[in-house]
Tab-separated table of C-alpha atoms in Angstrom:
chain	number	residue	atom	x	y	z
Z	1	SER	CA	-40.356	-7.312	-9.477
Z	2	ARG	CA	-39.796	-4.224	-8.144
Z	3	LEU	CA	-36.796	-5.048	-6.011
Z	4	GLU	CA	-35.075	-7.210	-8.602
Z	5	VAL	CA	-35.256	-4.033	-10.587
Z	6	TYR	CA	-33.951	-2.076	-7.892
Z	7	MET	CA	-31.345	-4.236	-7.095
Z	8	ALA	CA	-30.443	-4.011	-11.220
Z	9	ARG	CA	-30.505	-0.305	-10.726
Z	10	LEU	CA	-27.987	-0.363	-7.703
Z	11	GLU	CA	-25.173	-1.874	-10.165
Z	12	LYS	CA	-25.314	0.729	-11.469
Z	13	ASN	CA	-24.520	3.228	-9.108
Z	14	ASN	CA	-20.825	2.791	-8.800
Z	15	TYR	CA	-19.492	6.108	-6.836
Z	16	LYS	CA	-15.613	6.656	-8.353
Z	17	SER	CA	-12.867	6.791	-6.153
Z	18	ILE	CA	-10.629	9.621	-6.150
Z	19	GLN	CA	-7.428	9.345	-4.956
Z	20	LYS	CA	-5.556	9.904	-1.614
Z	21	ASN	CA	-3.381	12.930	-3.189
Z	22	GLU	CA	-6.446	15.184	-4.442
Z	23	LEU	CA	-7.152	15.568	-0.672
Z	24	ASN	CA	-6.285	18.588	0.453
Z	25	ASP	CA	-5.963	19.175	4.790
Z	26	PRO	CA	-8.049	16.828	5.097
Z	27	VAL	CA	-9.628	15.291	8.673
Z	28	VAL	CA	-11.433	11.947	8.738
Z	29	PHE	CA	-14.481	12.138	11.179
Z	30	VAL	CA	-15.173	8.484	12.207
Z	31	VAL	CA	-19.488	8.611	13.078
Z	32	ASP	CA	-20.295	6.108	16.374
Z	33	MET	CA	-18.502	3.083	15.339
Z	34	ILE	CA	-18.846	2.058	18.518
Z	35	LYS	CA	-19.592	-1.473	20.063
Z	36	GLY	CA	-23.874	-0.266	20.923
Z	37	PHE	CA	-23.941	-0.606	16.920
Z	38	VAL	CA	-22.317	-3.283	16.100
Z	39	ASN	CA	-21.644	-5.390	19.298
Z	40	MET	CA	-23.644	-5.442	21.742
Z	41	GLY	CA	-27.253	-3.801	23.267
Z	42	PRO	CA	-31.227	-3.706	20.958
Z	43	LEU	CA	-29.852	-1.512	17.878
Z	44	HIS	CA	-26.648	-3.220	17.358
Z	45	ASP	CA	-25.885	-5.283	13.668
Z	46	GLU	CA	-22.665	-6.752	13.171
Z	47	VAL	CA	-22.748	-6.273	9.892
Z	48	ILE	CA	-21.395	-2.403	9.846
Z	49	GLY	CA	-18.576	-3.888	11.569
Z	50	ASN	CA	-17.241	-4.919	8.088
Z	51	VAL	CA	-16.734	-1.446	7.296
Z	52	GLU	CA	-13.062	-1.501	9.690
Z	53	LYS	CA	-11.309	-2.775	8.226
Z	54	ASN	CA	-11.963	-0.229	5.590
Z	55	ILE	CA	-11.962	2.923	7.871
Z	56	GLU	CA	-8.905	1.371	9.550
Z	57	ASN	CA	-6.843	0.751	6.215
Z	58	LEU	CA	-8.054	4.789	5.644
Z	59	LEU	CA	-6.945	5.821	9.095
Z	60	THR	CA	-3.280	3.932	9.003
Z	61	SER	CA	-3.074	5.307	5.120
Z	62	LEU	CA	-4.016	9.557	5.259
Z	63	ASP	CA	-2.543	9.674	8.665
Z	64	CYS	CA	-4.193	13.056	9.076
Z	65	ASN	CA	-5.756	13.974	12.454
Z	66	ASN	CA	-9.239	12.335	12.983
Z	67	VAL	CA	-12.300	12.930	15.181
Z	68	PHE	CA	-14.390	10.042	16.260
Z	69	VAL	CA	-17.826	10.766	17.031
Z	70	CYS	CA	-19.685	8.767	19.815
Z	71	ASP	CA	-23.188	8.443	20.828
Z	72	SER	CA	-23.155	9.131	25.013
Z	73	HIS	CA	-26.969	9.636	25.988
Z	74	PRO	CA	-27.634	10.021	29.608
Z	75	PRO	CA	-29.990	7.370	31.503
Z	76	LYS	CA	-33.168	9.702	30.807
Z	77	THR	CA	-32.917	11.336	27.650
Z	78	ARG	CA	-35.647	12.539	24.841
Z	79	GLU	CA	-33.932	10.371	22.214
Z	80	PHE	CA	-35.492	6.908	24.184
Z	81	ASN	CA	-38.705	7.985	22.926
Z	82	SER	CA	-38.059	7.140	19.716
Z	83	PHE	CA	-35.651	4.465	19.909
Z	84	PRO	CA	-34.612	1.836	22.581
Z	85	THR	CA	-31.950	2.575	25.739
Z	86	HIS	CA	-28.782	2.825	24.313
Z	87	CYS	CA	-24.894	3.646	24.402
Z	88	VAL	CA	-25.712	5.393	28.025
Z	89	ILE	CA	-22.949	6.885	29.013
Z	90	GLY	CA	-19.728	4.777	31.054
Z	91	SER	CA	-21.586	1.704	29.489
Z	92	GLU	CA	-20.027	-0.417	26.973
Z	93	GLU	CA	-21.921	0.332	24.553
Z	94	ALA	CA	-20.938	3.881	24.258
Z	95	GLU	CA	-16.925	2.506	23.794
Z	96	VAL	CA	-15.282	2.740	20.275
Z	97	VAL	CA	-15.100	-0.757	18.580
Z	98	ASP	CA	-12.009	-2.745	19.791
Z	99	SER	CA	-10.547	-2.748	16.460
Z	100	LEU	CA	-10.397	1.044	16.089
Z	101	LYS	CA	-9.752	2.252	19.521
Z	102	PRO	CA	-5.830	2.419	18.975
Z	103	PHE	CA	-6.510	4.671	16.299
Z	104	VAL	CA	-8.829	7.291	17.932
Z	105	LYS	CA	-7.235	11.000	18.142
Z	106	HIS	CA	-9.602	13.196	19.591
Z	107	VAL	CA	-13.457	11.885	20.615
Z	108	ILE	CA	-16.626	13.941	20.348
Z	109	LYS	CA	-19.428	13.109	22.375
Z	110	LYS	CA	-23.533	13.028	21.346
Z	111	ASN	CA	-26.958	13.385	22.415
Z	112	SER	CA	-29.052	13.219	19.864
Z	113	THR	CA	-28.307	11.577	15.561
Z	114	ASN	CA	-26.576	14.819	14.826
Z	115	THR	CA	-23.061	15.485	15.148
Z	116	PHE	CA	-23.267	18.993	13.945
Z	117	VAL	CA	-25.752	20.035	17.561
Z	118	ALA	CA	-22.854	18.840	19.121
Z	119	PRO	CA	-21.844	20.958	21.467
Z	120	GLU	CA	-17.794	19.378	20.812
Z	121	PHE	CA	-18.555	19.752	17.261
Z	122	GLU	CA	-19.922	23.864	17.771
Z	123	GLU	CA	-16.361	24.216	19.621
Z	124	PHE	CA	-14.567	22.477	16.667
Z	125	LEU	CA	-15.912	24.233	14.029
Z	126	ASN	CA	-15.214	27.605	16.121
Z	127	SER	CA	-10.737	26.278	17.235
Z	128	ASP	CA	-10.249	23.252	14.420
Z	129	LEU	CA	-12.258	24.024	11.752
Z	130	LYS	CA	-9.760	26.010	9.884
Z	131	TYR	CA	-6.775	24.156	10.023
Z	132	TYR	CA	-8.605	21.550	7.596
Z	133	ARG	CA	-10.269	21.638	3.765
Z	134	ASP	CA	-11.474	18.173	2.735
Z	135	ILE	CA	-13.909	16.547	6.025
Z	136	ILE	CA	-13.631	13.145	5.142
Z	137	VAL	CA	-16.880	11.618	6.437
Z	138	THR	CA	-17.020	7.351	7.348
Z	139	GLY	CA	-19.251	5.259	9.939
Z	140	CYS	CA	-22.976	4.430	10.696
Z	141	CYS	CA	-25.798	4.441	10.012
Z	142	THR	CA	-25.408	5.641	6.560
Z	143	ASP	CA	-29.584	6.788	6.698
Z	144	LEU	CA	-29.510	8.596	10.311
Z	145	CYS	CA	-25.884	10.145	11.842
Z	146	VAL	CA	-24.102	10.394	8.840
Z	147	LEU	CA	-26.723	11.785	6.898
Z	148	HIS	CA	-27.697	14.092	9.377
Z	149	PHE	CA	-24.597	15.297	9.725
Z	150	VAL	CA	-23.183	15.358	6.348
Z	151	LEU	CA	-26.366	17.217	5.267
Z	152	SER	CA	-26.003	20.197	8.540
Z	153	LEU	CA	-22.709	21.073	8.255
Z	154	ASN	CA	-22.469	21.394	3.900
Z	155	THR	CA	-26.092	23.519	4.975
Z	156	TRP	CA	-23.493	25.577	7.351
Z	157	LEU	CA	-20.619	25.528	5.043
Z	158	ASN	CA	-23.265	26.608	2.476
Z	159	GLU	CA	-24.718	29.789	4.685
Z	160	HIS	CA	-21.643	31.222	5.339
Z	161	ASN	CA	-20.125	31.162	1.617
Z	162	MET	CA	-17.156	28.959	2.966
Z	163	ASN	CA	-16.256	27.771	-0.672
Z	164	GLU	CA	-12.669	26.040	0.864
Z	165	TYR	CA	-13.831	23.213	2.100
Z	166	ARG	CA	-15.480	19.756	1.008
Z	167	ILE	CA	-17.009	17.503	2.417
Z	168	VAL	CA	-16.388	13.575	0.902
Z	169	VAL	CA	-18.193	10.632	1.982
Z	170	VAL	CA	-16.042	7.009	1.670
Z	171	GLU	CA	-19.019	5.009	0.452
Z	172	ASN	CA	-16.709	1.302	1.059
Z	173	CYS	CA	-15.782	3.345	5.147
Z	174	THR	CA	-19.736	3.640	6.024
Z	175	GLU	CA	-22.963	1.496	6.602
Z	176	THR	CA	-26.781	1.369	7.766
Z	177	TYR	CA	-28.298	-1.838	9.849
Z	178	HIS	CA	-30.771	-3.873	8.118
Z	179	ILE	CA	-34.026	-5.411	9.523
Z	180	PRO	CA	-35.502	-7.932	6.866
Z	181	GLU	CA	-38.955	-6.407	5.242
Z	182	ILE	CA	-38.235	-3.157	7.815
Z	183	HIS	CA	-35.852	-1.455	6.796
Z	184	GLU	CA	-33.609	-2.638	3.676
Z	185	ALA	CA	-29.907	-1.619	4.145
Z	186	THR	CA	-29.094	-1.907	0.444
Z	187	PHE	CA	-31.833	0.380	-0.428
Z	188	TRP	CA	-31.032	2.867	2.490
Z	189	ASN	CA	-27.679	2.799	1.865
Z	190	ASP	CA	-28.643	4.064	-1.570
Z	191	VAL	CA	-31.322	6.441	-0.661
Z	192	ALA	CA	-28.897	8.143	1.773
Z	193	PHE	CA	-25.737	8.645	-1.324
Z	194	ARG	CA	-28.138	9.680	-3.405
Z	195	MET	CA	-29.621	12.671	-0.783
Z	196	MET	CA	-25.899	13.604	0.043
Z	197	GLU	CA	-24.986	13.835	-4.031
Z	198	MET	CA	-28.070	15.739	-4.715
Z	199	ASN	CA	-27.570	18.342	-1.562
Z	200	GLY	CA	-22.989	19.177	-3.017
Z	201	ILE	CA	-21.758	16.410	-0.793
Z	202	GLN	CA	-19.146	13.704	-3.000
Z	203	VAL	CA	-19.786	10.391	-2.771
Z	204	VAL	CA	-16.622	7.835	-3.440
Z	205	SER	CA	-16.334	4.127	-3.031
Z	206	GLU	CA	-13.187	4.490	-2.122
Z	207	VAL	CA	-9.946	6.488	-0.687
Z	208	ARG	CA	-7.217	4.790	-3.633
Z	209	GLU	CA	-3.055	5.296	-2.672
């Protein structure tokens, strides 16, 4: 079947790992590792929680600055025309998952799938980007919020010829949701990682000590 052929192909698509000492002035972005996508609510998928430990290990190992990006919607928001009501400001769904809460250094709130257009991220670009070189991206969902963010950021870096920056997406710290026959997580993870690679973003399997 096509699925069997696809699964066989998937096994060949292993990305290379990167060593911690190969990173240059890193900052880690943790995208949407919040309860409304992992633990509760209409858009959650508990399987996404499988990457929590890997993200925790990464943050501990790198011990660098981090930014947790959190969906945080007003009760009436245009995105709810496309997705069920989720992660409303002040709700438990909008909170970082419990296991990662102790690691949070900075928070950026967003009202769309794309971190890049959040006003607080624009502040980061203007004020803080200069302190870093490698922008490490983790979280969920690979083919939505993570993909939109890294493609937009990378095209912005290209537009301004900012060659000193690199975007690194860590495969074992990134996940998407699964709905059988509607949204196959394995397929969409693979498509998203391939799109990132084709657009000049470095996808690595993991960051090693």
